[in-house]
Tab-separated table of C-alpha atoms in Angstrom:
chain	number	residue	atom	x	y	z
A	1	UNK	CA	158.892	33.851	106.920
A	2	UNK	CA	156.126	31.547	107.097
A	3	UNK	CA	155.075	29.878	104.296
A	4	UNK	CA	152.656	27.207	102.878
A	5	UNK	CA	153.037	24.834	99.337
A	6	UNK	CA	150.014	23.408	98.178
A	7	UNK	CA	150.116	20.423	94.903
A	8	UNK	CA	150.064	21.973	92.105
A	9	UNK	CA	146.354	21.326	89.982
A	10	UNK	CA	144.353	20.813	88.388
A	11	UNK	CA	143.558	17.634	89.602
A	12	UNK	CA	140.724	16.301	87.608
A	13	UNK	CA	139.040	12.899	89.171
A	14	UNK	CA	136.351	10.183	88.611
A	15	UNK	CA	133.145	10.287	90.954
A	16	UNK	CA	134.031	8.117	93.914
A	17	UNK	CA	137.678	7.765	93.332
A	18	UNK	CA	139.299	8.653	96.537
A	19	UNK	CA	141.386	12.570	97.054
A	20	UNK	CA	144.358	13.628	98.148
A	21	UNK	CA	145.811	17.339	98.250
A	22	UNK	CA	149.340	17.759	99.605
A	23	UNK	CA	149.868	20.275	101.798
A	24	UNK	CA	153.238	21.450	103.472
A	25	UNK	CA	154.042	24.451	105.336
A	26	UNK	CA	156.957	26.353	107.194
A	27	UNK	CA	156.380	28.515	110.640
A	28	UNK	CA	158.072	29.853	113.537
A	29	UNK	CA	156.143	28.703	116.405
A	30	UNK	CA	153.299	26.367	116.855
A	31	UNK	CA	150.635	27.355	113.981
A	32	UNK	CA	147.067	26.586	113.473
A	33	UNK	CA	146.153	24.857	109.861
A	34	UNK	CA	143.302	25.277	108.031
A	35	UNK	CA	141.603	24.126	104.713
A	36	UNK	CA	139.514	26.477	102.778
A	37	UNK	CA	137.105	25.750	99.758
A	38	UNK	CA	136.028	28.234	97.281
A	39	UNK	CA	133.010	27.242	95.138
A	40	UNK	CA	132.828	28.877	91.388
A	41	UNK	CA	132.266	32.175	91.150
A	42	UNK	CA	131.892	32.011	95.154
A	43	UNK	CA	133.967	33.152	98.131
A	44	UNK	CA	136.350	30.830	100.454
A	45	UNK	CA	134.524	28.782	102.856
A	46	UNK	CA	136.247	27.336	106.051
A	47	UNK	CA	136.211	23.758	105.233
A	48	UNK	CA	137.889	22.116	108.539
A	49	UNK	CA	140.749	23.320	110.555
A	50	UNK	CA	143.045	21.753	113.604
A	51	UNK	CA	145.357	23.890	116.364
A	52	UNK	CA	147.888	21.384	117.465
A	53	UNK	CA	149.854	17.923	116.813
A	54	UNK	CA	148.087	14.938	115.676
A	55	UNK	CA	144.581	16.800	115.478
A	56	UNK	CA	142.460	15.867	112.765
A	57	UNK	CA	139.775	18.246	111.702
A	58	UNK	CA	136.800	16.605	109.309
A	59	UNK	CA	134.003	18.083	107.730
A	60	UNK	CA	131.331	16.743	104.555
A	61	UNK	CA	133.544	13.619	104.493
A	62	UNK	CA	136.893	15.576	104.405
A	63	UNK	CA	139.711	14.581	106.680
A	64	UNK	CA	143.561	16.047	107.184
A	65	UNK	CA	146.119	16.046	110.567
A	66	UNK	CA	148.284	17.873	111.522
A	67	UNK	CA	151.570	16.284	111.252
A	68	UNK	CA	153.963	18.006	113.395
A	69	UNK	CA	157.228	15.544	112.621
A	70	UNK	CA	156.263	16.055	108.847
A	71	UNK	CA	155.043	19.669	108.498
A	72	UNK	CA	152.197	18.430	106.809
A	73	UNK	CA	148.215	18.814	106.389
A	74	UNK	CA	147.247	16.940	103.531
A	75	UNK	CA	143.284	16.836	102.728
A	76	UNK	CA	141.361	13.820	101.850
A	77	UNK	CA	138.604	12.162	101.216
A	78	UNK	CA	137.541	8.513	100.353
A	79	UNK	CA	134.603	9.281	97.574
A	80	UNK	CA	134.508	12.545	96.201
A	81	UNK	CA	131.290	13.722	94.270
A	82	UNK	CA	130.673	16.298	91.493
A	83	UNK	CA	129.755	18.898	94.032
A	84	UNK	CA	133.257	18.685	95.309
A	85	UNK	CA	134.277	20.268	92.137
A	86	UNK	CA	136.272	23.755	93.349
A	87	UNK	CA	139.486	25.066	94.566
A	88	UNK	CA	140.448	24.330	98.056
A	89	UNK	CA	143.082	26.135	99.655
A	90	UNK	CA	145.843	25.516	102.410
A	91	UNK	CA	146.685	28.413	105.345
A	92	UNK	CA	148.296	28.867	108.712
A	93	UNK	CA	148.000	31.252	111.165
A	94	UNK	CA	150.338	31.790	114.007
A	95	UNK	CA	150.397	34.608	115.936
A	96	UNK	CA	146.902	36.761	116.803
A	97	UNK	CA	146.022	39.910	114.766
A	98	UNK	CA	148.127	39.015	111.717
A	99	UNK	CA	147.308	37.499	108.303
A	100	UNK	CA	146.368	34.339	107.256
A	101	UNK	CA	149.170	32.692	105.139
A	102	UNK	CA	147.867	30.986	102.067
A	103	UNK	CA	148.940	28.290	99.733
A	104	UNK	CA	148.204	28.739	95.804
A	105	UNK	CA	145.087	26.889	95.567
A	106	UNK	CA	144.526	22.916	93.760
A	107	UNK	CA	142.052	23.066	91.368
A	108	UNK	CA	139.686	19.796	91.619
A	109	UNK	CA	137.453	18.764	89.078
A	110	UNK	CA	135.162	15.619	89.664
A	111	UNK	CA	133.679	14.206	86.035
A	112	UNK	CA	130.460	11.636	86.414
B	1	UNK	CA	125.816	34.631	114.446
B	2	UNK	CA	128.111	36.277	112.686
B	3	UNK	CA	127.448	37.042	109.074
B	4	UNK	CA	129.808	39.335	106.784
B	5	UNK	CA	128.246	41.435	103.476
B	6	UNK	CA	130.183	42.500	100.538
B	7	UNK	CA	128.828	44.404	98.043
B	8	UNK	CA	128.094	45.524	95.048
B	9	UNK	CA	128.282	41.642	93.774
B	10	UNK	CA	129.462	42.413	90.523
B	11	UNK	CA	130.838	45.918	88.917
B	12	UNK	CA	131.674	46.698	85.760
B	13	UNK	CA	133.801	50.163	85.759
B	14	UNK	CA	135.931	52.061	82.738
B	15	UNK	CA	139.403	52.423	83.238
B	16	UNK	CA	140.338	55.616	85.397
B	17	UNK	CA	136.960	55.684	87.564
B	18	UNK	CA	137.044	55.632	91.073
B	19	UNK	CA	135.954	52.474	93.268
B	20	UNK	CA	134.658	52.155	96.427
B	21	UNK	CA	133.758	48.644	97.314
B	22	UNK	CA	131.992	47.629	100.635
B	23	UNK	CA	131.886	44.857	103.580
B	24	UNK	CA	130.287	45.010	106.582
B	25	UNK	CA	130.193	42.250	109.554
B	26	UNK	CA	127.162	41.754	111.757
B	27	UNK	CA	127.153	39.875	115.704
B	28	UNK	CA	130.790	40.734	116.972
B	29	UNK	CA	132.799	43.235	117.789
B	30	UNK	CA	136.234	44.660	117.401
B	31	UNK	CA	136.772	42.228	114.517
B	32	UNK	CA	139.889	42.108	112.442
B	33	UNK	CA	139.124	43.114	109.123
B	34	UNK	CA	141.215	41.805	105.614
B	35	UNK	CA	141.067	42.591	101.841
B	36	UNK	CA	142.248	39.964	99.320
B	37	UNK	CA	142.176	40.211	95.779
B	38	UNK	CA	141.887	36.769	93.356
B	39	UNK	CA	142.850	37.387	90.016
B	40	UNK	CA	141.413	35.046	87.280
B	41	UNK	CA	142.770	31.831	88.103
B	42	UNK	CA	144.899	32.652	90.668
B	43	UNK	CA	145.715	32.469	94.043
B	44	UNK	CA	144.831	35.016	97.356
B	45	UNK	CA	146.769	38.333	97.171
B	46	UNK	CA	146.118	40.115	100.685
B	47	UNK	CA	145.894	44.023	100.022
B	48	UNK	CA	144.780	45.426	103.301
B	49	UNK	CA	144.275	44.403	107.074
B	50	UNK	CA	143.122	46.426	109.860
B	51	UNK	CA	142.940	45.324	113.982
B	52	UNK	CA	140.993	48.500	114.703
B	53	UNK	CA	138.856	51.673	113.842
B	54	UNK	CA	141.688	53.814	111.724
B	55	UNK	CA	144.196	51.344	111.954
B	56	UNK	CA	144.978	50.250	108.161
B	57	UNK	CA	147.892	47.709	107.031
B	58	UNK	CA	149.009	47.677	103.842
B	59	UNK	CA	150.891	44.537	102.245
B	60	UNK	CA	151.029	45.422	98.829
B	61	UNK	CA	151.311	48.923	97.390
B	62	UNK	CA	149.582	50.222	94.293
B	63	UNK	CA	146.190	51.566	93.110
B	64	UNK	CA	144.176	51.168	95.743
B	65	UNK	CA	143.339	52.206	99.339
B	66	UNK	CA	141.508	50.787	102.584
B	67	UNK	CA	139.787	53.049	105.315
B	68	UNK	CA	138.141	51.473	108.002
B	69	UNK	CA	135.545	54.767	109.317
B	70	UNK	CA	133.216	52.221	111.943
B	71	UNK	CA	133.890	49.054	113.879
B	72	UNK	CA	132.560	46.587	111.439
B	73	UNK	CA	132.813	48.443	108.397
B	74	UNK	CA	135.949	47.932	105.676
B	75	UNK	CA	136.411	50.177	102.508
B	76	UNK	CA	138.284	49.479	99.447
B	77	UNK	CA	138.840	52.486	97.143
B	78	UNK	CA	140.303	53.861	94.177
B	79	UNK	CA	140.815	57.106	92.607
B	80	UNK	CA	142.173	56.083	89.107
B	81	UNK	CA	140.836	52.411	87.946
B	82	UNK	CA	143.682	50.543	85.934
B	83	UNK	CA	142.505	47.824	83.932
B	84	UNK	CA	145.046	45.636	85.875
B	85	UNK	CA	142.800	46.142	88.731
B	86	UNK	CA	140.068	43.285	87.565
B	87	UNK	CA	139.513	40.876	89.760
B	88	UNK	CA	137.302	38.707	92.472
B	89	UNK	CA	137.343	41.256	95.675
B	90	UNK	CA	137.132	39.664	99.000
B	91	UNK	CA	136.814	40.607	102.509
B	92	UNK	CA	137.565	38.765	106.048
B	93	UNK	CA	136.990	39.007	109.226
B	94	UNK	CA	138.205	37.423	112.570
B	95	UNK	CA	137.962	37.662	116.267
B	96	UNK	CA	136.098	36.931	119.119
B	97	UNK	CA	135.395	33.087	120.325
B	98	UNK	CA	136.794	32.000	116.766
B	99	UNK	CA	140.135	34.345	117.070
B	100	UNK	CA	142.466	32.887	114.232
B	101	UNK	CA	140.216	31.845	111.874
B	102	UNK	CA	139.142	33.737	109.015
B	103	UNK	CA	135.493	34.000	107.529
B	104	UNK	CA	134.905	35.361	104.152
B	105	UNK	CA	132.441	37.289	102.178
B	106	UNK	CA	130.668	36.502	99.225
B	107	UNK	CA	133.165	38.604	97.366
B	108	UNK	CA	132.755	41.132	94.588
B	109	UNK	CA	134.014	40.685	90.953
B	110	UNK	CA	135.337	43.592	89.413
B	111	UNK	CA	135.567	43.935	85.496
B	112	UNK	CA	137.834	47.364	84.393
B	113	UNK	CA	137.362	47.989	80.384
């Protein structure tokens, strides 16, 4: 079935230094990647998504593309802040009216 | 827009009480509806999904139970609590113009002593 794999965390990072989060995944078909951000004690936010090869979605400074040859989605950003402190999650959705698939979650803390 | 509600925010239950948590979407229609439950420092675990009025999936079985009585309007419930049945609550929806892309609640966190 299809399946996502997200770096383990937590990642823990100086203010400014620049962010990666690995993200793979395995699908029949031709799915649609997203990243998701949950905020403590808050629920998931969409953070930026793409729906085919070589897209790249963005949002707050946050950049990933979909890789096609590589299976791949892999979030970044150049500076990351304090307030990017939270877990961000990988998913994929393929065909309509069924569940999101999820990746564990990276933890990302940002110390000053 | 579209906005989704969960609620109550935060319940603290005994062990063996019922549940019935709440989440209602507002601006669209004939939404797909999810449940997910987030243990403490863990992943997504999808309990429930429904594509229509009546129409419940179930993904994991256990405690609890979904009903889905209006359009817009997902139940959780319980008869028994088990203490294994803490957690961070949330709900989902998808559909119209944004089909395949998931919006969640707010969530509710659930504390069983």
């Amino acid at each position: 079935g299809d399946s996502v794999t997200q770096m383990e965390g937590p990642v823990t990072l100086s203010e400014e230094a620049f962010l990666t989060i690995n993200c793979t995944y395995t699908a029949t078909g031709y799915p649609s990647l997203f990243w998701y951000v949950q905020y403590p004690g808050e629920g998931l936010q969409l953070l930026l998504k793409a729906t085919k090869a070589d897209d790249k979605g963005s949002n707050k400074g946050f950049e990933a593309t979909y890789r096609k040859e590589t299976t791949s989605f892999h979030l970044e950003k150049g500076s990351v802040q304090v307030s990017d402190s939270a877990v961000y999650f990988c998913a994929l959705s393929t065909l309509g009216n069924t569940p999101l698939v999820f990746g564990k979650g990276t933890r990302l803390s940002v110390i000053a | 827009s579209q906005t989704i509600h969960q609620w109550p925010a935060t319940l603290v239950q005994p062990v063996g009480s019922p549940l019935s948590l709440e989440c209602t979407v507002e601006g669209t229609s004939n939404p797909n509806l999810y449940w997910y439950r987030q243990a403490a420092g863990r992943g997504l675990q999808l309990l429930f999904y429904s594509v229509g009025i009546g129409q419940i999936s179930s993904e994991v079985p256990q405690n609890l139970s979904a009903s889905r009585p209006q359009d817009r309007q997902f139940i959780l419930s319980s008869k028994k609590l088990l203490l294994s049945d803490s957690g961070f609550y949330l709900c989902a929806w998808e559909g119209g113009r944004t089909a395949g892309t998931q919006y969640f609640g707010p969530g509710t966190r659930l504390l069983v002593l």
